[in-house]
Each structure stands twice: as structure tokens, then as C-alpha cells.
XYZ file of C-alpha atoms in Angstrom:
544
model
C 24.430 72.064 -21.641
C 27.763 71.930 -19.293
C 28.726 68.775 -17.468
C 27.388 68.882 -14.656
C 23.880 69.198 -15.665
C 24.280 66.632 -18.414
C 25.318 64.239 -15.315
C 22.629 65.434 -12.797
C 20.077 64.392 -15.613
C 21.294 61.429 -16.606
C 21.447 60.342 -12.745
C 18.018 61.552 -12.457
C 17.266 59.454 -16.075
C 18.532 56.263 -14.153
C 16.427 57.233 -10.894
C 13.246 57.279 -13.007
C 13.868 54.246 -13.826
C 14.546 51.323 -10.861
C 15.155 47.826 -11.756
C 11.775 47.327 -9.825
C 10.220 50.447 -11.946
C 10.767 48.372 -14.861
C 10.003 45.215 -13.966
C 6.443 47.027 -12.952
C 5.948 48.692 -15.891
C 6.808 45.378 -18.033
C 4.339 43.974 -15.975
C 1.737 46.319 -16.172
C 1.664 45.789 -19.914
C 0.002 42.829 -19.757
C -3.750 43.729 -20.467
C -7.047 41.799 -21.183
C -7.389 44.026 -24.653
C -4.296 42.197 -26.010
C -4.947 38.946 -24.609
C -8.472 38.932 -26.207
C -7.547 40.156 -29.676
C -4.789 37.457 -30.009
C -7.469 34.347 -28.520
C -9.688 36.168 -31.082
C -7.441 35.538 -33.994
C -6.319 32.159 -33.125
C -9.962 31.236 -32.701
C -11.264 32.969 -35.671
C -12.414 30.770 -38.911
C -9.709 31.658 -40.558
C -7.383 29.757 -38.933
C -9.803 26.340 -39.646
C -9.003 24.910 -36.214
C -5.312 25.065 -36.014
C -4.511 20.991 -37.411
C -1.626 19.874 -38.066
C -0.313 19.211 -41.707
C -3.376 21.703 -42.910
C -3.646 25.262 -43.876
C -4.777 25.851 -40.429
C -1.511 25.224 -39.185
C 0.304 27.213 -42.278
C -1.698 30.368 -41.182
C -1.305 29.298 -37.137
C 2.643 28.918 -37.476
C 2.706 32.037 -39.507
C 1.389 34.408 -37.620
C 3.080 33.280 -34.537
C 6.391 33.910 -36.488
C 5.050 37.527 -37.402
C 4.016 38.289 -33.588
C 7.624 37.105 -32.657
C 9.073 39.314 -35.152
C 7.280 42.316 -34.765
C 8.635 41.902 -30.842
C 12.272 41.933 -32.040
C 12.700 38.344 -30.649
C 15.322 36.019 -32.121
C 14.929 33.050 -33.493
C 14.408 30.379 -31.791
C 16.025 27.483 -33.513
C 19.366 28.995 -34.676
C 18.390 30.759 -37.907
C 14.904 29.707 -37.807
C 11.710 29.877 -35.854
C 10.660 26.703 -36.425
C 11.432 22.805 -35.253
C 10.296 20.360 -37.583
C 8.514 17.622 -36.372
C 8.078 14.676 -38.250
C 4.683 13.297 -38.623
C 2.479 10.680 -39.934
C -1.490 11.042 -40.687
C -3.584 8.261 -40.069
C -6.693 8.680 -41.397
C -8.861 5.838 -40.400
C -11.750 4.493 -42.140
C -13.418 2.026 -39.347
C -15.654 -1.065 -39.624
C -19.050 -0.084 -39.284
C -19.764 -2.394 -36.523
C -17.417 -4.152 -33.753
C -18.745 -8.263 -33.802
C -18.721 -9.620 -30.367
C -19.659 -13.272 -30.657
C -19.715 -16.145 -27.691
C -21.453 -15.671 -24.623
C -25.301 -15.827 -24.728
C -25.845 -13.921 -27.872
C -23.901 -11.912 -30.915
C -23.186 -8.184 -29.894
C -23.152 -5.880 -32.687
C -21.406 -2.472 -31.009
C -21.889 0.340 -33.596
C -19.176 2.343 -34.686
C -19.439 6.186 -33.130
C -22.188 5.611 -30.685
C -21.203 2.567 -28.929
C -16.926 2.338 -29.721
C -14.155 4.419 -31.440
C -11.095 2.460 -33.059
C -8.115 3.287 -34.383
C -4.483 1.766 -35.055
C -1.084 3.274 -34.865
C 0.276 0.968 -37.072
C 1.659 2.904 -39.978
C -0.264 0.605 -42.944
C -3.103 0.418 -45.159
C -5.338 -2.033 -43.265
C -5.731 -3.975 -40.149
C -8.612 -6.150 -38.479
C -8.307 -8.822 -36.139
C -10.965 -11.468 -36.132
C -12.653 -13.820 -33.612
C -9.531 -12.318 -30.903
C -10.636 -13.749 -27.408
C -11.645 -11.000 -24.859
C -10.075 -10.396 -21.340
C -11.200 -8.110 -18.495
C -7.709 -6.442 -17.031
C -8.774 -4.745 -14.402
C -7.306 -1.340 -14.922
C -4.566 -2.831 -16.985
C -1.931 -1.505 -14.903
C 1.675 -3.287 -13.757
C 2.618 -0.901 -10.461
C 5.492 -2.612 -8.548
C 5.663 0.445 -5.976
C 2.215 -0.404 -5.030
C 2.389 -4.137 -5.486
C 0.053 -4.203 -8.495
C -0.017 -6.633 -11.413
C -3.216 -6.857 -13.346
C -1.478 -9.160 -16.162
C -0.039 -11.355 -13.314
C -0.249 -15.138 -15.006
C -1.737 -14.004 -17.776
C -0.719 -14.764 -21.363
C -2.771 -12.008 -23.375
C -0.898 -12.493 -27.063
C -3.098 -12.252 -29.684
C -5.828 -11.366 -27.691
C -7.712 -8.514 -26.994
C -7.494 -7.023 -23.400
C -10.868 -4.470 -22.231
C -9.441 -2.426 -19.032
C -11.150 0.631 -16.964
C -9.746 4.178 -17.523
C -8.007 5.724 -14.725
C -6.089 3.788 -11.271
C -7.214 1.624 -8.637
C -6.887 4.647 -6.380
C -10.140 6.787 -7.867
C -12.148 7.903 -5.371
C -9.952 6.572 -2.860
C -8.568 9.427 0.460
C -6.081 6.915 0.910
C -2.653 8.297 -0.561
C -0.711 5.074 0.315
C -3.116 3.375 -2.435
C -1.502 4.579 -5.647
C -1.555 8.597 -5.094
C -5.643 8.401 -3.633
C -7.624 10.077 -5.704
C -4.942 12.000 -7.620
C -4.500 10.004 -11.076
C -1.272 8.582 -11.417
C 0.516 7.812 -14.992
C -1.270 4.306 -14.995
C -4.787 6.146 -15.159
C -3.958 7.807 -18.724
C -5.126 5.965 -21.654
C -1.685 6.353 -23.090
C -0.182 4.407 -20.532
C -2.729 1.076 -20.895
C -1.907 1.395 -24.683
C 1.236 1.087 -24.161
C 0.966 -1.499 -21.338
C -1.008 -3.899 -23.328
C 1.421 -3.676 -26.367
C 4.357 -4.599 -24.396
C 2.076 -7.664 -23.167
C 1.494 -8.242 -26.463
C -1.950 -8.123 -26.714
C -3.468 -7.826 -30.311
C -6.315 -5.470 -29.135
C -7.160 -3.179 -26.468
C -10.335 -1.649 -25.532
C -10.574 1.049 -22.863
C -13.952 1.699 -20.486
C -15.068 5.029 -20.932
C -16.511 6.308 -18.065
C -17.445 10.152 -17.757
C -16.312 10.558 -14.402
C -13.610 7.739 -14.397
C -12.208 9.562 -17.691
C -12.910 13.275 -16.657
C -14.550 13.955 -19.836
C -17.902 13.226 -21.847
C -17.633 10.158 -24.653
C -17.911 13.170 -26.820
C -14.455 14.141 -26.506
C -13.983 10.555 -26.918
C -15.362 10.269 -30.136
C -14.018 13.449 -31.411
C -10.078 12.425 -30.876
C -10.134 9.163 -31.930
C -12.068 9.972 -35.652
C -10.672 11.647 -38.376
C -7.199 12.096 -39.039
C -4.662 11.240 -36.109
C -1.020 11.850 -35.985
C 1.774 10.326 -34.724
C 5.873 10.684 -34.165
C 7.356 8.843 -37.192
C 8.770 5.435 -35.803
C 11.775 3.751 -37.244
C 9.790 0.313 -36.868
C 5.766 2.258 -38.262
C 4.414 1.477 -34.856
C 4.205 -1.980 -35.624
C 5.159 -2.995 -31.707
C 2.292 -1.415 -30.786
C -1.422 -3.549 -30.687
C -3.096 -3.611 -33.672
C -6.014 -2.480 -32.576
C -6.855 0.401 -30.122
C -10.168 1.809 -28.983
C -12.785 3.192 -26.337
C -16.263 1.419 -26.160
C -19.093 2.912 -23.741
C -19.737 1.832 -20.199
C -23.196 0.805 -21.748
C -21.110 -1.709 -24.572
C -19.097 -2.966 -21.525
C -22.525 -3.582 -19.382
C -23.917 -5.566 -21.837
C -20.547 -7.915 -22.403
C -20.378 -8.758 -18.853
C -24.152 -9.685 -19.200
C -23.799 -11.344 -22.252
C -21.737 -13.997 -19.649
C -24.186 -14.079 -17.362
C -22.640 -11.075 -15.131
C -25.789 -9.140 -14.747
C -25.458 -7.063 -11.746
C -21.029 -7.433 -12.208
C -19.882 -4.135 -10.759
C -17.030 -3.918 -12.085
C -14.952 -0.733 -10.752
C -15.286 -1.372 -7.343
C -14.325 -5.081 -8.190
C -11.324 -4.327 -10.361
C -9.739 -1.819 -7.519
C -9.758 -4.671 -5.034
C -6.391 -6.640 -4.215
C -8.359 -9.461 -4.505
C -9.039 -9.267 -8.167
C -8.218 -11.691 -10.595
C -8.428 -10.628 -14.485
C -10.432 -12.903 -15.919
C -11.562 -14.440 -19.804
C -14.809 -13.234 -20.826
C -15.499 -16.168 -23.016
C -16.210 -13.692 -26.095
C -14.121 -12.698 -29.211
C -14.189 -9.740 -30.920
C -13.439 -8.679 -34.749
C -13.204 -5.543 -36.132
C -10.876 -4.184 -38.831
C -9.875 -0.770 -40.389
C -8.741 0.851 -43.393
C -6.174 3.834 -43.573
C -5.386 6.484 -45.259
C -1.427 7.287 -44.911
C 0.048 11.048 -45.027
C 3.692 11.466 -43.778
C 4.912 15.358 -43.354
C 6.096 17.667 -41.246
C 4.853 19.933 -38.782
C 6.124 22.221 -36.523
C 7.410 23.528 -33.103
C 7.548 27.718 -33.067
C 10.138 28.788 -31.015
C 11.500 32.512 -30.238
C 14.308 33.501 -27.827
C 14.954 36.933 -25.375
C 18.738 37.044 -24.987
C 19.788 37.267 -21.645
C 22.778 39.347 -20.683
C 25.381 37.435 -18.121
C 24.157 33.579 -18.764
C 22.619 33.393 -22.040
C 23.106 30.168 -22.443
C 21.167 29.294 -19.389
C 17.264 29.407 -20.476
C 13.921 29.926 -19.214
C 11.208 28.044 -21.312
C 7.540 28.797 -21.558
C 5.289 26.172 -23.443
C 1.624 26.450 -24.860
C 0.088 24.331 -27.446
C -0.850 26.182 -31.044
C -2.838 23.332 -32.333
C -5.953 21.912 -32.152
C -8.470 19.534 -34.016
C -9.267 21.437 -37.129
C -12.548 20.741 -39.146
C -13.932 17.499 -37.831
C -17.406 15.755 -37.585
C -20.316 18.671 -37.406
C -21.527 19.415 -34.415
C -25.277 20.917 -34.179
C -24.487 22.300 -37.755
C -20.522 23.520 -36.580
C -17.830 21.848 -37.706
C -14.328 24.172 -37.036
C -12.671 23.191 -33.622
C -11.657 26.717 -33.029
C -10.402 26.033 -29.667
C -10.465 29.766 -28.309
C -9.775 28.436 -24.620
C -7.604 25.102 -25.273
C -5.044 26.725 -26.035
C -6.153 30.255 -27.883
C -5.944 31.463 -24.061
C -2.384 29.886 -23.823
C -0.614 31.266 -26.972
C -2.514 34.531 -26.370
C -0.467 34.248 -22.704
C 3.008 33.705 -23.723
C 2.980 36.080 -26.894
C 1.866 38.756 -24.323
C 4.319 37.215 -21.747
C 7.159 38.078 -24.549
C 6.307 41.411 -24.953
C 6.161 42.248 -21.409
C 10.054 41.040 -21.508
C 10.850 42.774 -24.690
C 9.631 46.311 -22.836
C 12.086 45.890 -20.048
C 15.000 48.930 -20.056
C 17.692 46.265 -18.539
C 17.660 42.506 -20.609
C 17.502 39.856 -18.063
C 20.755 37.750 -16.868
C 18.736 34.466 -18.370
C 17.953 34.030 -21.641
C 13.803 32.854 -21.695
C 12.573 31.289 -24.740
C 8.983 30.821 -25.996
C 7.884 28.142 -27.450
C 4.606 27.346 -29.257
C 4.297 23.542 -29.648
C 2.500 21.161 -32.133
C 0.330 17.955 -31.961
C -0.295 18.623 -27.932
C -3.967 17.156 -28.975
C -2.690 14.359 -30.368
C -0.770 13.149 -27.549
C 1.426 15.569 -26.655
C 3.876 15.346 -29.751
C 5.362 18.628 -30.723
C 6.903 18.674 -26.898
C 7.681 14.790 -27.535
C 9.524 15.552 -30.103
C 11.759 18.434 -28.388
C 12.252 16.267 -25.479
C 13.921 13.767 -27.188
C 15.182 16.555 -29.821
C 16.300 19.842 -27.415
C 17.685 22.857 -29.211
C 18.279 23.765 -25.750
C 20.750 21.543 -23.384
C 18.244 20.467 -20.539
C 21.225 20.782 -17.948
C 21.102 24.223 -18.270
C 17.479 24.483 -18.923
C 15.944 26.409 -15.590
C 12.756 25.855 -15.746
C 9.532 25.052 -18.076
C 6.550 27.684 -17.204
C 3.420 26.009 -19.219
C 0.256 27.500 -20.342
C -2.988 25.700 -21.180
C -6.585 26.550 -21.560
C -7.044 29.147 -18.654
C -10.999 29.762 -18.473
C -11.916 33.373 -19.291
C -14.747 33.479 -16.245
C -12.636 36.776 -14.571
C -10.748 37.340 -11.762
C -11.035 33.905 -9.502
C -8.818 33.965 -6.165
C -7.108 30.854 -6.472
C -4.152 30.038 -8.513
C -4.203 25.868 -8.901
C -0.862 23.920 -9.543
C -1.354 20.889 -11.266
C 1.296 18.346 -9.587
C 1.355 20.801 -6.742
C 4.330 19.466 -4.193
C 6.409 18.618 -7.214
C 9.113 21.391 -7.230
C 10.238 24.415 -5.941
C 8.589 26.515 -8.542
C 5.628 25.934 -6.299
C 7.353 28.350 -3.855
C 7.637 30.836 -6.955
C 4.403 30.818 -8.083
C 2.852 31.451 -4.472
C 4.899 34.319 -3.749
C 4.026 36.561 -7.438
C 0.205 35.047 -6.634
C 0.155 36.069 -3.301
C 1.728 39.538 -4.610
C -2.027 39.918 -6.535
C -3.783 39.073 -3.125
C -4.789 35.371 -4.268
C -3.912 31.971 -2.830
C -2.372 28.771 -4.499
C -4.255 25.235 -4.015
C -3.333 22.098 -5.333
C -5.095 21.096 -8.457
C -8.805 20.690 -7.246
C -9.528 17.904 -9.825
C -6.703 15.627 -9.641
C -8.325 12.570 -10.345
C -8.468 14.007 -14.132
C -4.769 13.229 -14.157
C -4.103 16.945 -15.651
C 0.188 16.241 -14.999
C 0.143 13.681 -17.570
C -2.106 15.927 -19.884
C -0.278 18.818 -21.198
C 3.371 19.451 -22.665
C 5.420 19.989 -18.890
C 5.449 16.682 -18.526
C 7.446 16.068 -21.420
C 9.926 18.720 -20.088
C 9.597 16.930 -16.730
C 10.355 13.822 -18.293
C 13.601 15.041 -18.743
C 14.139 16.332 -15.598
C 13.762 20.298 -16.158
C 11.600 21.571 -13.575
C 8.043 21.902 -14.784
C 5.449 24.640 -13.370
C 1.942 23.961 -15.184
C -0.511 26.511 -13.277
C -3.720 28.457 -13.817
C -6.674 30.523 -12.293
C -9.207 27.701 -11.114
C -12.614 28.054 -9.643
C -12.851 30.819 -6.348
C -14.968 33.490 -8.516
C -14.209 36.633 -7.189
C -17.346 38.083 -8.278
C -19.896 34.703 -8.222
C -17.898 32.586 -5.839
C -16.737 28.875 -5.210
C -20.045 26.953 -6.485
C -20.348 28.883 -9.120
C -17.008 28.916 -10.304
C -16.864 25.041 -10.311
C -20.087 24.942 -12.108
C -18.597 27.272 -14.801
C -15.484 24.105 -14.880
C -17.913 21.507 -15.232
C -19.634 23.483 -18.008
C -16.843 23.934 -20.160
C -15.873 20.254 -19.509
C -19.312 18.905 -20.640
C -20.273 20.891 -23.532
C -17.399 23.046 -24.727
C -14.123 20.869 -24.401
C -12.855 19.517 -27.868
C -16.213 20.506 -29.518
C -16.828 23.145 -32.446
C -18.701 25.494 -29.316
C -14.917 25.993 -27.835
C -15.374 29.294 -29.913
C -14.607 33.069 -28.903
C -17.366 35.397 -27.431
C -16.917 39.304 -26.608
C -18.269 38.058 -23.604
C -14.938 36.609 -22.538
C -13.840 38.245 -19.237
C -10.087 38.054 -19.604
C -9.025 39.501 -16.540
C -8.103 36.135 -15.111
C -6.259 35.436 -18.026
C -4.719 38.387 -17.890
C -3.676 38.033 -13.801
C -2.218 34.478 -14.850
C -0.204 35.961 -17.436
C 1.428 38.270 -15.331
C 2.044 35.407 -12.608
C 3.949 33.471 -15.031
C 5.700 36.409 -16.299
C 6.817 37.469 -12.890
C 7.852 33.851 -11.781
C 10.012 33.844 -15.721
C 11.863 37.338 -15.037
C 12.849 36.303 -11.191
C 14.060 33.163 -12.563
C 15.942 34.494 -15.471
C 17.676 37.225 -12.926
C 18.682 34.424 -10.644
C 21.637 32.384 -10.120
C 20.358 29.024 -8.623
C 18.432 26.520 -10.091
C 14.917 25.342 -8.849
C 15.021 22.072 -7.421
C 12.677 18.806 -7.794
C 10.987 18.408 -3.936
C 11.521 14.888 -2.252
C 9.333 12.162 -3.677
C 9.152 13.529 -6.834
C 9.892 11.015 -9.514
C 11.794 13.518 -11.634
C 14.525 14.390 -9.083
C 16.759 11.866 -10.214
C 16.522 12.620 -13.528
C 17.480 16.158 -12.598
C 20.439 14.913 -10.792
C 21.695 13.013 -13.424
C 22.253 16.055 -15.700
């Protein structure tokens, strides 16, 4: 073959072949078959439920290592493709019955139907008796809003009972906390850690299924059985020695115990007249535990990029989930096919789309397959406070978790919509699929505290954590949201979060491709996304 025509085909070669012919193609790779054969393995028996510090998490990490490998990813972690994370089980073996005494009458709550307890405190027993009750409110401290529920209080050594979510719930008012959008000082976590730094001995949260966002199911599944936590220099002791949940039902019948019959206490505690209060009761209860310290651990893989490798996409989604726990009608694996089977099953096909482009991006773009996201969000704790990669030059966190497999559904929801400039991102490679972005349509469930981003957020790398929400394509709006409140009432964190053949994955599919698109324009840029005004992250950023 003479020159020429070697040079006239190899221009035609490169042609063939656009930058946007390959992004398309890398794109187009992304199909429902693949998506559902991976959320089929992670959800399979096999893989016992995905826990932490079991075999389901030897088999889990595993095969995520393998699917990484077979991609011709790097490792993720220098040499390695895994992040320890240090751990400590707490396997609780609670009082059969919580003793309220005082008031009118003894209380006897029982354990599982009427309260769930634990302790983070990293020792064989705890109990505190006779502890005097008082009603917090919502148990929050919010100077922005001019909010003290502990003001003049001295709770030490006592036990504090506050309402799940903020004074805002239900509220249109956005000057009032953030309305009806949860802020931090709805999540449980935060009222834990509220009380503990008032010193309280116990705390006892309200459950509430529409306060809470979830059935006292889910409830009693994730605070049972083994819990883990990040190993603490000082074994948690700082924190209260008792923590639970008791039923709205336990609470009614406390306040009427002290003569509070008809006390309706939500709309009370949200008023900026209310004054926490003593509820002339004490409470014992005590625990035993069963101590297991090991490690567990973060997957991570990495797609060089070509001009500014050391400048790095991330994408997130929790591996784990709760293992084999209490039975439920005769079922006792947590296979968790949709939270987060869907989510690993995303950014393992995400990779792959990368791995088929002709030209490496200019970005390097790292996947990463957390731990413990079920147990409060550890695994991404841990890297937060432990980053392999420098969160200066860390672009962006892309975050997948439990997208529904009901098809194709119109609207693309981001959860802390308003946040960041990703926003802008995400509704141009959405709009590019002829849907439409809304803010998160449930935002009273407090879903930016709830999954890892905000632990990358924390840290002031923008954080994008979006999915395919409720406008069915085929069934529309009402159905759609029926399908949500479904899932949330009899599949979420139960054995039944299992995988079907009947799972339409085209959604899943449609999301995966929206975060891949946002990842490879990111990773070919130059710029960094910003934090918006009013976000409480942008200072963080600008910090760095």
C-alpha cells in the first residue's frame, strides 16, 4: 500500500471516529441487560445481604474487585483496590422491657414492638436506672433560626425523649428552618449527637411514620442485630449511654401517664412558645453487648486521565447492606436489590462506558464502592476524614443510590437541588434524553443527609446525588408516586427488597447514562463546579 493511501485511510480511520462519535458510542453501551445481571448478582443469596465484617461482604468486595479488573481499571488505592475501614460490631442483647415508673401508673414498653435500644459505647454492658425523663421538643440547638430546645435546661444524667425531624415539617414557610425540606437537625444522627454533647445519659427519639419518612419497621430492623461503628480513640464513651426509638403509641401513653391526655405534641413542640418540660417519670433499661472489632472496606478503582490526572472525578454507591437479620414472613436475607444493587450495578456500568472510549479523558474519574452506608454512612466517613484523593483537586462527587426499577419516568430529581452548579450539569445531559429535572419531591425525608455525598460535601467537594423519581412515562404521576410509597412501606430495609425479572431497568439504565455524561464533560473540562450562594458548603470549598 503506497503513502498516500495509507494516509487517506488513516484520515478517514480518524473521521469515523469524532470525539462526539465516541463519546456516543461509550454512551450507548450502557444497557438494561447489564444493569440487571449485575443488581441480580448483588441481590442474589449468595451474597447473604452484603454486611459488613461477614462473608457477604468477602464475596461483595470480591467481585467488585473482579468487575474492576476485568475493565482494565487501576487500582484505586495505590497498589490496592481496597480502603480499610476500621470497625467495631456491637451486637446488642436488650432488656426485654423498658420500666417507666412515676406518673399515674408503671409503663412496661416491650422491647421490638413498642422501643428499639442500643449503645455506642464500645463495652460489655450498660443500663441506666430510675433516669428522670424530659420532653425536648425536637431536641434541636439552631442559632440561624433562633432555636434552643435545651435553653435552661440541665439534662445530665437524664434521659431526654425528642420528635424526629425539624420544627419546619409541614411548614411552606422557608424562613422557618428550610419549610418543609428537612434540615440536618431533623436526622436522628444529629439529636444523638445533640443530646450527648448536653450530656444527657439517655435519649429516646419519637418515631413517627410520616415525621420519620419510613415505617417503625425500618426502625426496628437498623437498630437490632449487629451495628457498626468508626473505631473511636475514646470507645464512644462521650456519647449517651443509652440510645433508642420508642413508638408514637409508647410516647401517647407517657404524656397520659401525667395527666396529658389529649397533649398534641408536634404541633406544640414546633411553636416558639415551647418550653421543654420534665415529665415527672424515670426510665431504666440496660443492655448487654457483644464486641467484634475488624476491618471492612472501601472498593475503589481509577480511569487515568490524560492532561490532569491528578485532578479526579468521583462516583460513590454503597455495596453494603443489612445481611441476615430478624425473619420476615419466613425471609430473612436483606438482599437489597434496589438500595444499592441498582447503584453498584450503575457505576460498574458507568466504568465500562469510560473504559470503551477511543480518546482517555483529560480527568482522571474514580469509582468508588463504599462500606457501612447503612450504618450511618461510615465507609464515606471514613474517606472523608481519610482521602486517598486530595479534596482540592477533587471535581466533583456523582452519587448513586437505590434508583427504582419502575421504567422510564420523565423527571430526573436532585436531592439538595439549588446546592451547586452540577445542578446545571445534570439538566443539560437530562434534558438531552427529553426529561426534566425537579427538586427532590420528598424533601421533608431529609434524603441530603441520607446517603454518602454528604460526606464528600462535608468536605467541600461538590456533591451531585440524583435519580429518576416518580413522572411514569408509561402509568404517569399518581401512579408513579404510589409505586415510591410502595417501596417505602413494604420493601425498604426488609428481606422483600429482593430482585424480580420483572424489574424494568430502563430508568436505571437512562440515569446511568446521565451520570456518565455529566462524569466525562467534567473530566474533559478545565474549571471546577462551584457551590451556589447559600449553600453551607461554599466556604468549605473556598478554603481548599
Amino acid at each position: 500500500m503506497n503513502k498516500t493511501l495509507i494516509a487517506l485511510t488513516l484520515g478517514v480511520g480518524l473521521l469515523a471516529c469524532t470525539p462526539q462519535q465516541n463519546f456516543q458510542e461509550a454512551y450507548d453501551s450502557i444497557n438494561e441487560e447489564g444493569l440487571k445481571a449485575r443488581i441480580e448478582t448483588l441481590a442474589s443469596d449468595e451474597f447473604l445481604g452484603r454486611m459488613p465484617f461477614t462473608e457477604g461482604e468477602t464475596k461483595t468486595i470480591n467481585y467488585l474487585k473482579e468487575e474492576f479488573q476485568k475493565l482494565g481499571l487501576k487500582p484505586g488505592n495505590g497498589d490496592s483496590y481496597f480502603q480499610e475501614v476500621p470497625l467495631v460490631e456491637l451486637t446488642a442483647t436488650v432488656d426485654t422491657q423498658m420500666k417507666i415508673t412515676g406518673g399515674n401508673a408503671e409503663i412496661n414498653l416491650n422491647y421490638w414492638d413498642d422501643f428499639v435500644a442500643l449503645t455506642r459505647r464500645v463495652t460489655d454492658s450498660v443500663r441506666i436506672e430510675n433516669s428522670e425523663i424530659i420532653f425536648v421538643g425536637y431536641g434541636t440547638i439552631a442559632p440561624e433560626y433562633d432555636w434552643n430546645d435545651y435553653e435552661g435546661l440541665d439534662v445530665k444524667g437524664k434521659t431526654v425523649m425528642v420528635l424526629i425531624n425539624d420544627p419546619g415539617f409541614g411548614s411552606e414557610d422557608k424562613s422557618f428552618f428550610k419549610g418543609n425540606e428537612m434540615t440536618y437537625y431533623g436526622r436522628w444522627t444529629y439529636k444523638y449527637e445533640e443530646a450527648a454533647r448536653q450530656g444527657a445519659a439517655g435519649i429516646i427519639i419519637v418515631h413517627e411514620t410520616e415525621h420519620a419518612s419510613y415505617p417503625f419497621e425500618v426502625v426496628q430492623g437498623g437498630w437490632s442485630g449487629a451495628n457498626l461503628y468508626l473505631e473511636n480513640p475514646d470507645n464512644n464513651m462521650s456519647r449517651c449511654i443509652i440510645e433508642g426509638w420508642i413508638s408514637e403509641e409508647s410516647a401517647d401513653r407517657m404524656f397520659t401517664n401525667m395527666g396529658m391526655d389529649d397533649y398534641d405534641f408536634y404541633p406544640e413542640a414546633k411553636s416558639r412558645e415551647f418550653k421543654s418540660f420534665p415529665m415527672n417519670q424515670q426510665l431504666s433499661v440496660g443492655l448487654k453487648n457483644k464486641i467484634k472489632r475488624s476491618k471492612s472496606n472501601n472498593v475503589v478503582a481509577r480511569y487515568e486521565g490524560s492532561e490532569r490526572p491528578e485532578e479526579t472525578i468521583v462516583y460513590s454507591a454503597h455495596w453494603d447492606h443489612f445481611g441476615v437479620g430478624n425473619p420476615v414472613d419466613g425471609d430473612s436475607i436483606y438482599n437489597g436489590a434496589v438500595d444499592n444493587g441498582t447503584g453498584v450495578a450503575a457505576i460498574i456500568q458507568v466504568a465500562e462506558a469510560f473504559t470503551k472510549l477511543n480518546q482517555p479523558t483529560k480527568r482522571s474519574v474514580v469509582f468508588m464502592a463504599v462500606t457501612a452506608e447503612e450504618q450511618g454512612l461510615l465507609g464515606s466517613a471514613h474517606y472523608s476524614v481519610n482521602p486517598i484523593y486530595e479534596p482540592a483537586k477533587t471535581v466533583a462527587n456523582l452519587n448513586v443510590d437505590a434508583i427504582r426499577p419502575i421504567g422510564r419516568v420523565n423527571d430526573f430529581s436532585i436531592v439538595g437541588y439549588g446546592q451547586s452548579e452540577l445542578d446545571d450539569y445534570a439538566k443539560r445531559a437530562v434534558e438531552k434524553q427529553g426529561r426534566y429535572i425537579t427538586p427532590d419531591p420528598h424533601p421533608e425525608s431529609g434524603g441530603f443527609f441520607r446517603s454518602d455525598h454528604f460526606n464528600f460535601a462535608s468536605i467541600g467537594i461538590p456533591a451531585l446525588y440524583g435519580k429518576g423519581a416518580t413522572d411514569s412515562e408509561a402509568n404517569g404521576k399518581a401512579w408513579g408516586e404510589e409505586q415510591y410509597k410502595k417501596y417505602t412501606s413494604e420493601n425498604y430495609h426488609k428481606p422483600s427488597d429482593e430482585y424480580s425479572e420483572d424489574f424494568n431497568a430502563e430508568g436505571v439504565r437512562l440515569d446511568a447514562q446521565v451520570l456518565f455524561d455529566i462524569g466525562y464533560t467534567l473530566a474533559n473540562e478545565s474549571t471546577f463546579p462551584k457551590w451556589k450562594e447559600g449553600s453551607e458548603f461554599k466556604a468549605i470549598r473556598e478554603q481548599q
